[in-house]
Amino acid sequence: MSRLRSAMHKGKRAGGEVVETALPKRKKSKAAVKQASEFTAVGMHPALPNLILQAHVLEESTDASTPSPYHTFPDPADVVQFRSQLLNWYNKEKRELQWRTLAVTESDINIRTYAVWVSEIMLQQTQVATVKDYYNRWMKRWPTVQDLAAATLEEVNQLWAGLGYYSRGRRLHEGAQKVASELKGQMPQTVDTLLKQLPGVGRYTAAAIGSIAQGLVTGAVDGNVTRVLCRLRAIGADSTSPAVTEALWNLANMLVDPERPGDFNQAMMELGARVCTPKGPLCSQCPVQSHCHSYRKVHVRQEQNSKKLLGKLGRKTSELPDIEDCMNSGTCPLCPSEPWDDELGVQNFPRKPPKKPPRVERTLTCVVTRPGDKDEENFLLIQRPNKGLLAGLWEFPSLLLEEENSEKNQKRALCDEISRILGVHLTESLLQYVGEVVHIFSHIHQTYVVYSVCLKESDTHTHTENTQWLTRSALQEAAVSTGLKKIVKLYDSVDSLKEKNTKDGRRQKDSGIMENKKPQISKKHKLGAANSSGRQLSLNSFFKTVKEECR
Ligand code: SF4
Ligand code: ZN
């Protein structure tokens, strides 16, 4: 595999390779000296340059952009040792994953880059275990960027259904079409062009694709790497602050192994995912423990505390050892602003700003059904807009509940919307309450208030675009969200009551529309609770075909 060198790196670093790093202190001093001598040359008072020089030096020692050596790796020998310890561990411990295999076995740089790009996008906010199957299906269906470009967005959404954060699939598709049409099928081959030319690719993703697929020498900082680096170098300020972000990227660029940048970055991520975990890190199994400031700090603190205790008991204690610490503590933009908490241990790092509470929303939704062929129930689906939350996915007719508007008014509005789509007149009394479903998005706490209505076939010709009737089996394959699947599960969970209702012969008809298909439920039915028979529905029964009275 060809190993390219990134053009983005400037400046020398440990080991002789070239990286982009913060300007070293010594360089600034030379610049100050040069400036001072220039002042002398133009006839300035000899004392003035010295004062200016002193001012420069003073400024340097508190310069926030130059981190204290405590937060970096000032000794090149440490860097070399760190790389070797980490990569030896990775050689033995790495998980075999399809995208890793493709990154080393695929000889075509375009396919390799595409394969890693897909994996990196899928892995954003999704666990490896979940991604595996999706990735394999995706690569089987669209093995090259051209194959993906030729697919429809509907097909992409369909395959992506259930993976969440649906805009990711859409952006991959958009990017593939751009590569196929504007870049003649050639994937971008620098970190900068990956970043600029591929939609949905940010600083981390560009660096990961570049290093893993193309051998570009660049560090890559994701959530796992942030945690590892913050603990290694005791960086405890808000990990999302600009000062910490830059310090972490500088560290990653300095540490990355120039011979195996992709493996090095994956090893850092693997270490964060499996050893240096957010909770309960396995420090005793850590290959780079000897470089870890937070690990050392925990042990020094323990020793200090036990000595203090002995002192209290009247034993003579020797001087407590100094805890190695940041020289700039107090003004340092990387040091924690909160005091060390012994109970947290290494988990004192990293520190994040408090999370914003998710937005609370309630949405009215209605499962509209009609009888289909062979007694199979059909569902009315509407496509969401191509932008925003769950873009392009199919959902049941829905309406966001506005606080100032009563639920009754909103129900009427939803009824009007369904009437408009189908060209029939429905009154809100026909909508039968089913229950509520809670679905948590990253930033929204969504509650779906679910109703249902069953229509006669003659009333079910759709009159608007982006609507369709789907059989239950087609619904299972369609590009729908996890929230919709939960709604179907709730809808199905009243099966036993529906059957009972049918036997009791309580079917009702009103103006040709078959209403009250769902039985009355005495209290709000919430998804997640056992159903009426007390059993929890299995996933297999999720989309089971129901043959019911709706015909
Ligand atoms: Fe993380 Fe512990 Fe290793 Fe430090 S020693 S890097 S805290 S696992
Ligand atoms: Zn500091």
PDB file of N, CA, C and O in Angstrom, residues 12-19 73-77 79-80 83 254 256 258:
ATOM      1  N   LYS A  12       9.582  20.574  12.623  1.00  0.00           N
ATOM      2  CA  LYS A  12      10.229  19.317  13.019  1.00  0.00           C
ATOM      3  C   LYS A  12       9.587  18.704  14.238  1.00  0.00           C
ATOM      4  O   LYS A  12       9.044  19.385  15.073  1.00  0.00           O
ATOM      5  N   ARG A  13       9.676  17.397  14.373  1.00  0.00           N
ATOM      6  CA  ARG A  13       9.219  16.790  15.611  1.00  0.00           C
ATOM      7  C   ARG A  13      10.095  15.597  15.974  1.00  0.00           C
ATOM      8  O   ARG A  13      10.945  15.182  15.191  1.00  0.00           O
ATOM      9  N   ALA A  14       9.843  15.039  17.149  1.00  0.00           N
ATOM     10  CA  ALA A  14      10.641  13.919  17.631  1.00  0.00           C
ATOM     11  C   ALA A  14      10.666  12.819  16.589  1.00  0.00           C
ATOM     12  O   ALA A  14       9.656  12.448  16.051  1.00  0.00           O
ATOM     13  N   GLY A  15      11.869  12.270  16.316  1.00  0.00           N
ATOM     14  CA  GLY A  15      11.957  11.175  15.369  1.00  0.00           C
ATOM     15  C   GLY A  15      12.261  11.673  13.963  1.00  0.00           C
ATOM     16  O   GLY A  15      12.434  10.900  13.049  1.00  0.00           O
ATOM     17  N   GLY A  16      12.335  12.977  13.750  1.00  0.00           N
ATOM     18  CA  GLY A  16      12.748  13.517  12.467  1.00  0.00           C
ATOM     19  C   GLY A  16      11.619  13.775  11.483  1.00  0.00           C
ATOM     20  O   GLY A  16      11.809  14.444  10.492  1.00  0.00           O
ATOM     21  N   GLU A  17      10.380  13.218  11.737  1.00  0.00           N
ATOM     22  CA  GLU A  17       9.312  13.439  10.783  1.00  0.00           C
ATOM     23  C   GLU A  17       8.700  14.830  10.957  1.00  0.00           C
ATOM     24  O   GLU A  17       8.981  15.521  11.921  1.00  0.00           O
ATOM     25  N   VAL A  18       7.852  15.185  10.045  1.00  0.00           N
ATOM     26  CA  VAL A  18       7.372  16.552   9.990  1.00  0.00           C
ATOM     27  C   VAL A  18       5.934  16.629  10.487  1.00  0.00           C
ATOM     28  O   VAL A  18       5.086  15.883  10.047  1.00  0.00           O
ATOM     29  N   VAL A  19       5.669  17.500  11.420  1.00  0.00           N
ATOM     30  CA  VAL A  19       4.282  17.689  11.866  1.00  0.00           C
ATOM     31  C   VAL A  19       3.997  19.157  12.129  1.00  0.00           C
ATOM     32  O   VAL A  19       4.902  19.967  12.235  1.00  0.00           O
ATOM     33  N   PHE A  73       4.616  15.873  25.677  1.00  0.00           N
ATOM     34  CA  PHE A  73       5.660  14.842  25.771  1.00  0.00           C
ATOM     35  C   PHE A  73       6.977  15.508  25.382  1.00  0.00           C
ATOM     36  O   PHE A  73       7.399  15.423  24.230  1.00  0.00           O
ATOM     37  N   PRO A  74       7.633  16.186  26.341  1.00  0.00           N
ATOM     38  CA  PRO A  74       8.823  16.962  25.947  1.00  0.00           C
ATOM     39  C   PRO A  74      10.034  16.087  25.586  1.00  0.00           C
ATOM     40  O   PRO A  74      10.918  16.537  24.865  1.00  0.00           O
ATOM     41  N   ASP A  75      10.068  14.855  26.062  1.00  0.00           N
ATOM     42  CA  ASP A  75      11.250  14.022  25.810  1.00  0.00           C
ATOM     43  C   ASP A  75      10.997  13.104  24.605  1.00  0.00           C
ATOM     44  O   ASP A  75      10.130  12.218  24.663  1.00  0.00           O
ATOM     45  N   PRO A  76      11.769  13.279  23.514  1.00  0.00           N
ATOM     46  CA  PRO A  76      11.551  12.448  22.315  1.00  0.00           C
ATOM     47  C   PRO A  76      11.645  10.943  22.616  1.00  0.00           C
ATOM     48  O   PRO A  76      10.954  10.139  21.988  1.00  0.00           O
ATOM     49  N   ALA A  77      12.485  10.574  23.591  1.00  0.00           N
ATOM     50  CA  ALA A  77      12.625   9.143  23.923  1.00  0.00           C
ATOM     51  C   ALA A  77      11.302   8.582  24.453  1.00  0.00           C
ATOM     52  O   ALA A  77      10.942   7.441  24.177  1.00  0.00           O
ATOM     53  N   VAL A  79       8.370   9.599  23.545  1.00  0.00           N
ATOM     54  CA  VAL A  79       7.462   9.472  22.392  1.00  0.00           C
ATOM     55  C   VAL A  79       7.715   8.149  21.678  1.00  0.00           C
ATOM     56  O   VAL A  79       6.791   7.396  21.354  1.00  0.00           O
ATOM     57  N   VAL A  80       8.983   7.860  21.467  1.00  0.00           N
ATOM     58  CA  VAL A  80       9.360   6.617  20.776  1.00  0.00           C
ATOM     59  C   VAL A  80       8.872   5.411  21.582  1.00  0.00           C
ATOM     60  O   VAL A  80       8.282   4.466  21.042  1.00  0.00           O
ATOM     61  N   ARG A  83       4.954   5.022  21.429  1.00  0.00           N
ATOM     62  CA  ARG A  83       4.474   4.433  20.173  1.00  0.00           C
ATOM     63  C   ARG A  83       4.680   2.926  20.175  1.00  0.00           C
ATOM     64  O   ARG A  83       3.796   2.154  19.794  1.00  0.00           O
ATOM     65  N   MET A 254       1.802  15.024  17.340  1.00  0.00           N
ATOM     66  CA  MET A 254       3.183  14.808  17.768  1.00  0.00           C
ATOM     67  C   MET A 254       3.448  13.331  18.064  1.00  0.00           C
ATOM     68  O   MET A 254       4.517  12.812  17.781  1.00  0.00           O
ATOM     69  N   VAL A 256       1.714  10.602  16.835  1.00  0.00           N
ATOM     70  CA  VAL A 256       1.396   9.609  15.802  1.00  0.00           C
ATOM     71  C   VAL A 256       2.658   8.996  15.193  1.00  0.00           C
ATOM     72  O   VAL A 256       3.651   9.683  14.946  1.00  0.00           O
ATOM     73  N   PRO A 258       4.955   7.781  12.435  1.00  0.00           N
ATOM     74  CA  PRO A 258       5.031   8.111  11.001  1.00  0.00           C
ATOM     75  C   PRO A 258       5.054   6.873  10.114  1.00  0.00           C
ATOM     76  O   PRO A 258       4.712   6.955   8.937  1.00  0.00           O
TER      77      PRO A 258
END
